[in-house]
Short mmCIF file of N, CA and C in Angstrom, two decimals:
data_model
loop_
_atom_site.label_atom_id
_atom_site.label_comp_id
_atom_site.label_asym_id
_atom_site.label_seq_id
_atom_site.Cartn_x
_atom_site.Cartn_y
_atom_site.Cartn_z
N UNK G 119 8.79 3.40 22.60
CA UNK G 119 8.92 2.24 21.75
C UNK G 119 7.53 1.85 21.23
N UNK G 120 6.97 1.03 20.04
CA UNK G 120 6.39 1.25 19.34
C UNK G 120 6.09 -0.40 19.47
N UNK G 121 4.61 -0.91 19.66
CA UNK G 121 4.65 -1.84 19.94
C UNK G 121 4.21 -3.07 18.52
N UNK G 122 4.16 -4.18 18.41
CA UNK G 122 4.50 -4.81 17.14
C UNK G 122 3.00 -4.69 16.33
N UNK G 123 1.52 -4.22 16.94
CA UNK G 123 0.56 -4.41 16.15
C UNK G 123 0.41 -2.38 15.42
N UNK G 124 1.19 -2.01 16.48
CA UNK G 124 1.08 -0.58 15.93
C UNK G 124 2.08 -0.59 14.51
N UNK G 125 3.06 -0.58 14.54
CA UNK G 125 3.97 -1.11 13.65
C UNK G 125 3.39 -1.45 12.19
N UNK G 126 2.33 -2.82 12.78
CA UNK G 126 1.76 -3.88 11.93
C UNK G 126 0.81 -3.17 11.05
N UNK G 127 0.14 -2.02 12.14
CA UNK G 127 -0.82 -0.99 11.38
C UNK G 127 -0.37 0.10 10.51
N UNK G 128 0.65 0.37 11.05
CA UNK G 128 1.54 1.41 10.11
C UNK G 128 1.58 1.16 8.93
N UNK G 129 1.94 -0.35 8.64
CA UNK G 129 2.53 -0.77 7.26
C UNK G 129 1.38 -1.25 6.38
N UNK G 130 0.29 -1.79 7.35
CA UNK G 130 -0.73 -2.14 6.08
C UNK G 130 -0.59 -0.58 5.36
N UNK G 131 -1.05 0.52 6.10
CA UNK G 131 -1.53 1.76 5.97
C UNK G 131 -0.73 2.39 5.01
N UNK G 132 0.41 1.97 4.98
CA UNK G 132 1.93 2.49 4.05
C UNK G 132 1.38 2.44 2.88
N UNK G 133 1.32 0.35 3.10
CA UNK G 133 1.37 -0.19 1.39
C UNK G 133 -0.19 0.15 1.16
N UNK G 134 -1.56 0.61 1.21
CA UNK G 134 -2.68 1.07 0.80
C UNK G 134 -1.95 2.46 0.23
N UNK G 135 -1.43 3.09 0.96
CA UNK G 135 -1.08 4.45 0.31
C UNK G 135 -0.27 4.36 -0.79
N UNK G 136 0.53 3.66 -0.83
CA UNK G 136 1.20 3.50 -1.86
C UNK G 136 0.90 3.01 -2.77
N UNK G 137 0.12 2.08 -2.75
CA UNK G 137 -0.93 1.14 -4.09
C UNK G 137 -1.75 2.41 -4.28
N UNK G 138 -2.52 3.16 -3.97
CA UNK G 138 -3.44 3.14 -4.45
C UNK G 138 -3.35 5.35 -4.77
N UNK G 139 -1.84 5.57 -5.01
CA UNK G 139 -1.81 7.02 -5.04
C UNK G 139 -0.86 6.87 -5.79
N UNK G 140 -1.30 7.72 -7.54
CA UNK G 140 -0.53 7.57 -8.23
C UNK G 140 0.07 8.82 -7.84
N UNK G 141 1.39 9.04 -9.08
CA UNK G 141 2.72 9.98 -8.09
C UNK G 141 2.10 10.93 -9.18
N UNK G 142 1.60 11.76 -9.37
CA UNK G 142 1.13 13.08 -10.31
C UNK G 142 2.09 14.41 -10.17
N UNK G 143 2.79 15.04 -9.53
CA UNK G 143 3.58 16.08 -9.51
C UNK G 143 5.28 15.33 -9.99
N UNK G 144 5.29 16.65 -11.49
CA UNK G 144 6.35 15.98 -11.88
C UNK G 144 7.04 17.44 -12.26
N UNK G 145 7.98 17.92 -11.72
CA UNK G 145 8.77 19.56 -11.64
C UNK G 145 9.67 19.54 -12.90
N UNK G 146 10.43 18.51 -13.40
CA UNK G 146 11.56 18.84 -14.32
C UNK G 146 11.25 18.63 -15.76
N UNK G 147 11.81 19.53 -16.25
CA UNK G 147 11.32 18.99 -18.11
C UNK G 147 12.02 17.78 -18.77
N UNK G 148 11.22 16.72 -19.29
CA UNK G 148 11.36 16.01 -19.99
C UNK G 148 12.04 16.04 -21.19
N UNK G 149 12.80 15.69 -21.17
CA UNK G 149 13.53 15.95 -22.84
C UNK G 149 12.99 16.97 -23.65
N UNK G 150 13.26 18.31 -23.33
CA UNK G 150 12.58 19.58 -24.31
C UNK G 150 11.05 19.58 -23.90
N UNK G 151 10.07 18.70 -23.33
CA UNK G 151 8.70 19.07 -23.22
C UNK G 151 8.53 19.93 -22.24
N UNK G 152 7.96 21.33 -22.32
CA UNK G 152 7.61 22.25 -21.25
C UNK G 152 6.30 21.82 -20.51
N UNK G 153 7.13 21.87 -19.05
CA UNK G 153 6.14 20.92 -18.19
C UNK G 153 5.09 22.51 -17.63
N UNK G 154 5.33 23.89 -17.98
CA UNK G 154 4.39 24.68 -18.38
C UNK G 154 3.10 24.27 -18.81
N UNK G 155 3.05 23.95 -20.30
CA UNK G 155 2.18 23.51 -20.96
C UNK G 155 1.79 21.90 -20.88
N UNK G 156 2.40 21.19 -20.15
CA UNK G 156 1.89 19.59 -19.53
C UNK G 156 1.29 19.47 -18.60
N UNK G 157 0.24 18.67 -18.38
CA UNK G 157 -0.56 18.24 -16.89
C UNK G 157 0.39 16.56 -17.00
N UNK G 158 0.96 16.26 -16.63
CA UNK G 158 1.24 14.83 -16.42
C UNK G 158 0.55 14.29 -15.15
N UNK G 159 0.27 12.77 -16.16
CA UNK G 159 -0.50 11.96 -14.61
C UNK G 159 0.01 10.58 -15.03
N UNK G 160 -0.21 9.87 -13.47
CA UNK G 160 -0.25 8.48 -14.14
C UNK G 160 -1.04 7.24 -13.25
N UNK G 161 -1.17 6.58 -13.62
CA UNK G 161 -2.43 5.65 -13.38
C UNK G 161 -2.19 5.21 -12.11
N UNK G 162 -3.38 4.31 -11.06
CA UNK G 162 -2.60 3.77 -9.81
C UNK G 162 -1.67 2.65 -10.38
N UNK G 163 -0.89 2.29 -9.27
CA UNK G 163 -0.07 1.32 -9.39
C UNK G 163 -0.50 -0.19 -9.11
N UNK G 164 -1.74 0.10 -8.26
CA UNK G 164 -2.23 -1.75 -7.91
C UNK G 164 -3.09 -1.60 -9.69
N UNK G 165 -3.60 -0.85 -9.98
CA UNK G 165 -4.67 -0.98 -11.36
C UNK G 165 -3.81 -1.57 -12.47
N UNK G 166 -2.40 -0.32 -12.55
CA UNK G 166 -1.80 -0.59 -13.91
C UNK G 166 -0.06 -0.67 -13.48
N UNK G 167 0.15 -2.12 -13.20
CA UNK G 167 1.38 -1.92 -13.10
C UNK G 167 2.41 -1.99 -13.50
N UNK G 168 2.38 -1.77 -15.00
CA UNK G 168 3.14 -1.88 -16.18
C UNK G 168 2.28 -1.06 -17.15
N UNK G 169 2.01 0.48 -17.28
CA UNK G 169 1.66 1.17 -18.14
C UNK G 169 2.34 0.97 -19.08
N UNK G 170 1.50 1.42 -20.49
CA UNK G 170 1.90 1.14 -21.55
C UNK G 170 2.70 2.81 -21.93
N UNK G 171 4.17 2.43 -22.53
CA UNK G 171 5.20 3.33 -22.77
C UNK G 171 4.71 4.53 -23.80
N UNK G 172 4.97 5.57 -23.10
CA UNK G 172 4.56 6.77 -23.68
C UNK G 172 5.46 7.41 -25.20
N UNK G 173 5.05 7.74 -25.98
CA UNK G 173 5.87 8.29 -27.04
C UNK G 173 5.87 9.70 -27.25
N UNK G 174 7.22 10.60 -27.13
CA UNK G 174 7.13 11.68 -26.78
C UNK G 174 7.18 12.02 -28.64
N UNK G 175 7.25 11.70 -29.08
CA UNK G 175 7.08 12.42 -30.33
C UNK G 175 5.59 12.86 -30.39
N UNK G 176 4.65 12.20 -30.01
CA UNK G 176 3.22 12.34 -30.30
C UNK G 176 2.86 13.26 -29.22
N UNK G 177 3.58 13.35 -28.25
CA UNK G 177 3.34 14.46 -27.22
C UNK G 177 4.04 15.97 -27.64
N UNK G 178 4.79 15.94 -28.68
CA UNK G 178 5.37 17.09 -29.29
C UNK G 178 4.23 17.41 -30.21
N UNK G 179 3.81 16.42 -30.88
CA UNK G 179 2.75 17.16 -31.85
C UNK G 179 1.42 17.35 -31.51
N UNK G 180 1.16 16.70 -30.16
CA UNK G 180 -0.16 17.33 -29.49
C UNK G 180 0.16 19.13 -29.20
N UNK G 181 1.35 19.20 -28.85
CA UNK G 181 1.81 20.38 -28.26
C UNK G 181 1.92 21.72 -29.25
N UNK G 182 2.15 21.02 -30.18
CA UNK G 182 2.12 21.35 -31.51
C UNK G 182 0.61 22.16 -32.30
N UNK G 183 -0.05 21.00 -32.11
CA UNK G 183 -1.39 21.34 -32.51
C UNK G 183 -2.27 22.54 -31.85
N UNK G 184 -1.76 22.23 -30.03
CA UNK G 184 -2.68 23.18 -29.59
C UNK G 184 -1.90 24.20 -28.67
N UNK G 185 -1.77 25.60 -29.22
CA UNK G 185 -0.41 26.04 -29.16
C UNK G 185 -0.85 27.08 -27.59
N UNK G 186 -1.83 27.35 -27.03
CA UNK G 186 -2.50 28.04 -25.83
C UNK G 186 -2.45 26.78 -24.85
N UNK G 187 -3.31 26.12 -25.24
CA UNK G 187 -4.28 25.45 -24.09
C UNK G 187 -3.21 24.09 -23.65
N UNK G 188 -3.42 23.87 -22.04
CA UNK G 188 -2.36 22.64 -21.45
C UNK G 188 -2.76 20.77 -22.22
N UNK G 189 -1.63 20.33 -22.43
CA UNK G 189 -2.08 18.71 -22.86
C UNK G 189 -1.88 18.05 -21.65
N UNK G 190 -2.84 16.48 -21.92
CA UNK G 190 -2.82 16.08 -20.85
C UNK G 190 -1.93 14.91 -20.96
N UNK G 191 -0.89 14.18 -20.90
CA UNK G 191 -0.63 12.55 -21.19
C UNK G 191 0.32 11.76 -20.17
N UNK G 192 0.34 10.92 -20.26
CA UNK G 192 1.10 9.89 -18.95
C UNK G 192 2.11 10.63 -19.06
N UNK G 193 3.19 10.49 -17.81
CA UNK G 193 4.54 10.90 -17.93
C UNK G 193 5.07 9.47 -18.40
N UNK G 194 6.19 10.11 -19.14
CA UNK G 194 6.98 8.64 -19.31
C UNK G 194 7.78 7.73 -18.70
N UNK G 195 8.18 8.29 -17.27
CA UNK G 195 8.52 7.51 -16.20
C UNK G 195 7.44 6.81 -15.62
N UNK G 196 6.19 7.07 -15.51
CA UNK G 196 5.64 6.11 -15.02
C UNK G 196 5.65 4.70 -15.13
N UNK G 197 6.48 4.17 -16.05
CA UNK G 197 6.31 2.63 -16.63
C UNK G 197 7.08 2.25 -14.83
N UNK G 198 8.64 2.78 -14.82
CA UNK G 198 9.30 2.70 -13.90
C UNK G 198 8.70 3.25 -12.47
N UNK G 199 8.19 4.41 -12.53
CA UNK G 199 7.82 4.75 -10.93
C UNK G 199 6.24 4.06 -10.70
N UNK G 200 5.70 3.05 -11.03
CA UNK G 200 4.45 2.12 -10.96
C UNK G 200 5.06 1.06 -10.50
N UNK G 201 6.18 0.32 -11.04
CA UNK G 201 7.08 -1.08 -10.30
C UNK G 201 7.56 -0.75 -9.40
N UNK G 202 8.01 0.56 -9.09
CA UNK G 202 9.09 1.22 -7.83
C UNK G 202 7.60 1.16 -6.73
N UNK G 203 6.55 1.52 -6.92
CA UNK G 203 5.72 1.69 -5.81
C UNK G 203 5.19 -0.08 -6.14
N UNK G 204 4.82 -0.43 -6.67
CA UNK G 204 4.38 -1.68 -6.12
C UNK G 204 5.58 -2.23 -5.59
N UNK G 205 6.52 -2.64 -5.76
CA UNK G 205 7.38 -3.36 -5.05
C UNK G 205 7.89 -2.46 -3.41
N UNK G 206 7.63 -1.38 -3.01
CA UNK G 206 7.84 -0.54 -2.00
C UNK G 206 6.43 -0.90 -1.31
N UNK G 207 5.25 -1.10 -1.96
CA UNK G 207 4.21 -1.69 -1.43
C UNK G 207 4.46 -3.36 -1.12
N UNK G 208 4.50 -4.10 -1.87
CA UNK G 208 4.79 -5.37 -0.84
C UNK G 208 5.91 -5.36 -0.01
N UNK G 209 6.94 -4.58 0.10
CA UNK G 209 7.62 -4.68 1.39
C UNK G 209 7.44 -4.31 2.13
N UNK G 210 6.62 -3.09 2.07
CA UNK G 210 5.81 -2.65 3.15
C UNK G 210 4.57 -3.46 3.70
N UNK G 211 3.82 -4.17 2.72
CA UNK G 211 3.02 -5.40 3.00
C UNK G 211 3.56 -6.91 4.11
N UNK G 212 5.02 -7.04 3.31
CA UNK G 212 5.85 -7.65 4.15
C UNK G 212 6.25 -7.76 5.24
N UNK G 213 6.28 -6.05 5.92
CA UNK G 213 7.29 -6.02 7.12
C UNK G 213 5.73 -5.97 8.33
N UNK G 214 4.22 -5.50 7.63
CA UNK G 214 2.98 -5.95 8.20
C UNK G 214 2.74 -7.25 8.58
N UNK G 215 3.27 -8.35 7.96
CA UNK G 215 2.51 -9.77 8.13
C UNK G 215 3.76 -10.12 8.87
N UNK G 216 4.74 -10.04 8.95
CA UNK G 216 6.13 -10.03 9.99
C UNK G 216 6.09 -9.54 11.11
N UNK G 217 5.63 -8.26 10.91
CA UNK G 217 5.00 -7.54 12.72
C UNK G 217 3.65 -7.72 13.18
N UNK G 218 2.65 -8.30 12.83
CA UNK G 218 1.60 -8.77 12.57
C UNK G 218 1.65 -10.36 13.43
N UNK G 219 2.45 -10.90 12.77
CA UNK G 219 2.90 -12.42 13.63
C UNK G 219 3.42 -12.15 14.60
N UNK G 220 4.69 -11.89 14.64
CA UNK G 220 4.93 -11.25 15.84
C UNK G 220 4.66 -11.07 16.75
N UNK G 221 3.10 -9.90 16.82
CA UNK G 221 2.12 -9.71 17.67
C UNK G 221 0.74 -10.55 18.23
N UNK G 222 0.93 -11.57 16.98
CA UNK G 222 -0.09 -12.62 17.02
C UNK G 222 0.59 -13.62 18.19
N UNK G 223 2.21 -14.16 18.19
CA UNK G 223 2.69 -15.19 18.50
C UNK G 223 3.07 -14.47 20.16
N UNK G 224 2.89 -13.20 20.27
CA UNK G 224 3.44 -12.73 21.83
C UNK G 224 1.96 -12.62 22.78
N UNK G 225 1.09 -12.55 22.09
CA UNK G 225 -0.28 -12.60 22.69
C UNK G 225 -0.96 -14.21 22.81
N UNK G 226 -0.51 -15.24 22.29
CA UNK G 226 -1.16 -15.65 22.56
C UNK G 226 -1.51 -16.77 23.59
N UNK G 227 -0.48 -16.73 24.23
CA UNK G 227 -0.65 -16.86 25.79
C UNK G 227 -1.78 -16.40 26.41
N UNK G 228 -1.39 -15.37 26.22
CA UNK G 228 -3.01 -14.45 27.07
C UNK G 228 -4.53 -14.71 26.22
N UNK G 229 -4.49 -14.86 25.39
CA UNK G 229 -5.86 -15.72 24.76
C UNK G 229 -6.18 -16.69 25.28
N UNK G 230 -5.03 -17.95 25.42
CA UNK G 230 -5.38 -19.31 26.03
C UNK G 230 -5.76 -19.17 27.30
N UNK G 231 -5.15 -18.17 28.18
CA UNK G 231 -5.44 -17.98 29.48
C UNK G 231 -7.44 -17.48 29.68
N UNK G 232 -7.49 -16.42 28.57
CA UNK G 232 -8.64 -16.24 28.55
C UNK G 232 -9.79 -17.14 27.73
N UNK G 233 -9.50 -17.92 26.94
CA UNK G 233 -10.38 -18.98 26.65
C UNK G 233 -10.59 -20.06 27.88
N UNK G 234 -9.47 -20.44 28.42
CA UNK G 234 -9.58 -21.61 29.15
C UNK G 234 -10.83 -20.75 31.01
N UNK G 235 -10.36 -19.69 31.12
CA UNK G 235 -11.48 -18.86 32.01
C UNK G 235 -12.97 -18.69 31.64
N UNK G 236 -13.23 -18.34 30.58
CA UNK G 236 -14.61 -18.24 30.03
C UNK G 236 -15.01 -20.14 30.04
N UNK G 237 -14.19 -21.28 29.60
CA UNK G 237 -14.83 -22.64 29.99
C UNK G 237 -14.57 -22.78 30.80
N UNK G 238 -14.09 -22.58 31.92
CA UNK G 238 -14.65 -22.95 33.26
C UNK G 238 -15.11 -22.13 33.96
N UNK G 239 -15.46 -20.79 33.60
CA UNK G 239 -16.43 -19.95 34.82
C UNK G 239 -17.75 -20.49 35.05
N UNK G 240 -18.05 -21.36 33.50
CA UNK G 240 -19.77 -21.71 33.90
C UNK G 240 -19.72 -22.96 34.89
N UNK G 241 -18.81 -23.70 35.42
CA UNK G 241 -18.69 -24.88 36.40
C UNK G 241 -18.64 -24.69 37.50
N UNK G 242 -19.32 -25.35 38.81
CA UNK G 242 -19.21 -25.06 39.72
C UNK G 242 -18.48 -25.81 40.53
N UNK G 243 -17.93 -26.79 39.69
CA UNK G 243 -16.37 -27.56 40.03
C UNK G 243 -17.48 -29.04 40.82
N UNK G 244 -18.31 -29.07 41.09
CA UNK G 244 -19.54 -30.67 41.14
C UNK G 244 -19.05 -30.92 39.98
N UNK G 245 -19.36 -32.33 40.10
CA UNK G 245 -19.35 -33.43 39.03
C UNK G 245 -21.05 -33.33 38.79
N UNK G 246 -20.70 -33.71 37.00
CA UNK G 246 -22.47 -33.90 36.79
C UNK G 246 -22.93 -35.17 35.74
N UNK G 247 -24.08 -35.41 35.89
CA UNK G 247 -23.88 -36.38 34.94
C UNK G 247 -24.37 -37.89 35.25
N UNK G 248 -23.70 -38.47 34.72
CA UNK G 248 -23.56 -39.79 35.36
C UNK G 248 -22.65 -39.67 36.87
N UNK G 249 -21.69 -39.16 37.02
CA UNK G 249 -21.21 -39.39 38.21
C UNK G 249 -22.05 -39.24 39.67
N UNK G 250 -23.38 -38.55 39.64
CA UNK G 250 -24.10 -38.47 40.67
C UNK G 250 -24.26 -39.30 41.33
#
């Protein structure tokens, strides 16, 4: 069993990965574009999370123009798979500050126990002071 700050660490670690790795491998062809001759990429998702919509006509006539060499341009799902990872990132952010408390609110018993030890180890239980 998996205890609530490990958990807590998991998920920061999720949603960093997920913010911050755009999805670049894309296998199926796009409406007629040969993903042969395409490099598709697309931006991170915490940077740009609403890329601006790609127009495949202008990606036909890049393709067009340079009839050897690979083009490079956003895929056009990215508008959609940039909201799909940020929102998979704050729930994963979510289920961190949920297991996070959690782990904050089961420990802290044992803090108070150890604060209240460190102020009184320096006493030697005499009164001081005025009471002398």
């Amino acid at each position: 069993m998996l205890r609530d700050r490990t958990v807590a660490f998991m998920c920061v670690v999720l949603t960093v990965l997920v913010w911050s790795t755009p999805i670049t491998f894309f296998d199926t062809e796009f409406e007629g574009v040969d993903n042969d001759r395409m490099t598709w990429s697309c931006p991170r998702p915490i940077l740009s999370p609403s890329p601006a919509a790609v127009d495949l006509d202008v990606v036909r006539a890049e393709l067009a123009k340079t009839p050897d060499g690979p083009v490079e341009s956003q895929h056009p799902q990215c508008r959609l798979l940039n909201g799909t990872q940020l929102v998979l990132g704050l729930l994963s952010l979510a289920g961190a500050i949920w297991k996070g408390r959690l782990w904050w609110l089961s420990t802290a018993d044992a803090r108070e126990e150890k604060k209240f030890a460190r102020l009184h180890a320096k006493t030697s239980g005499q009164p001081k002071g005025m009471l002398d």
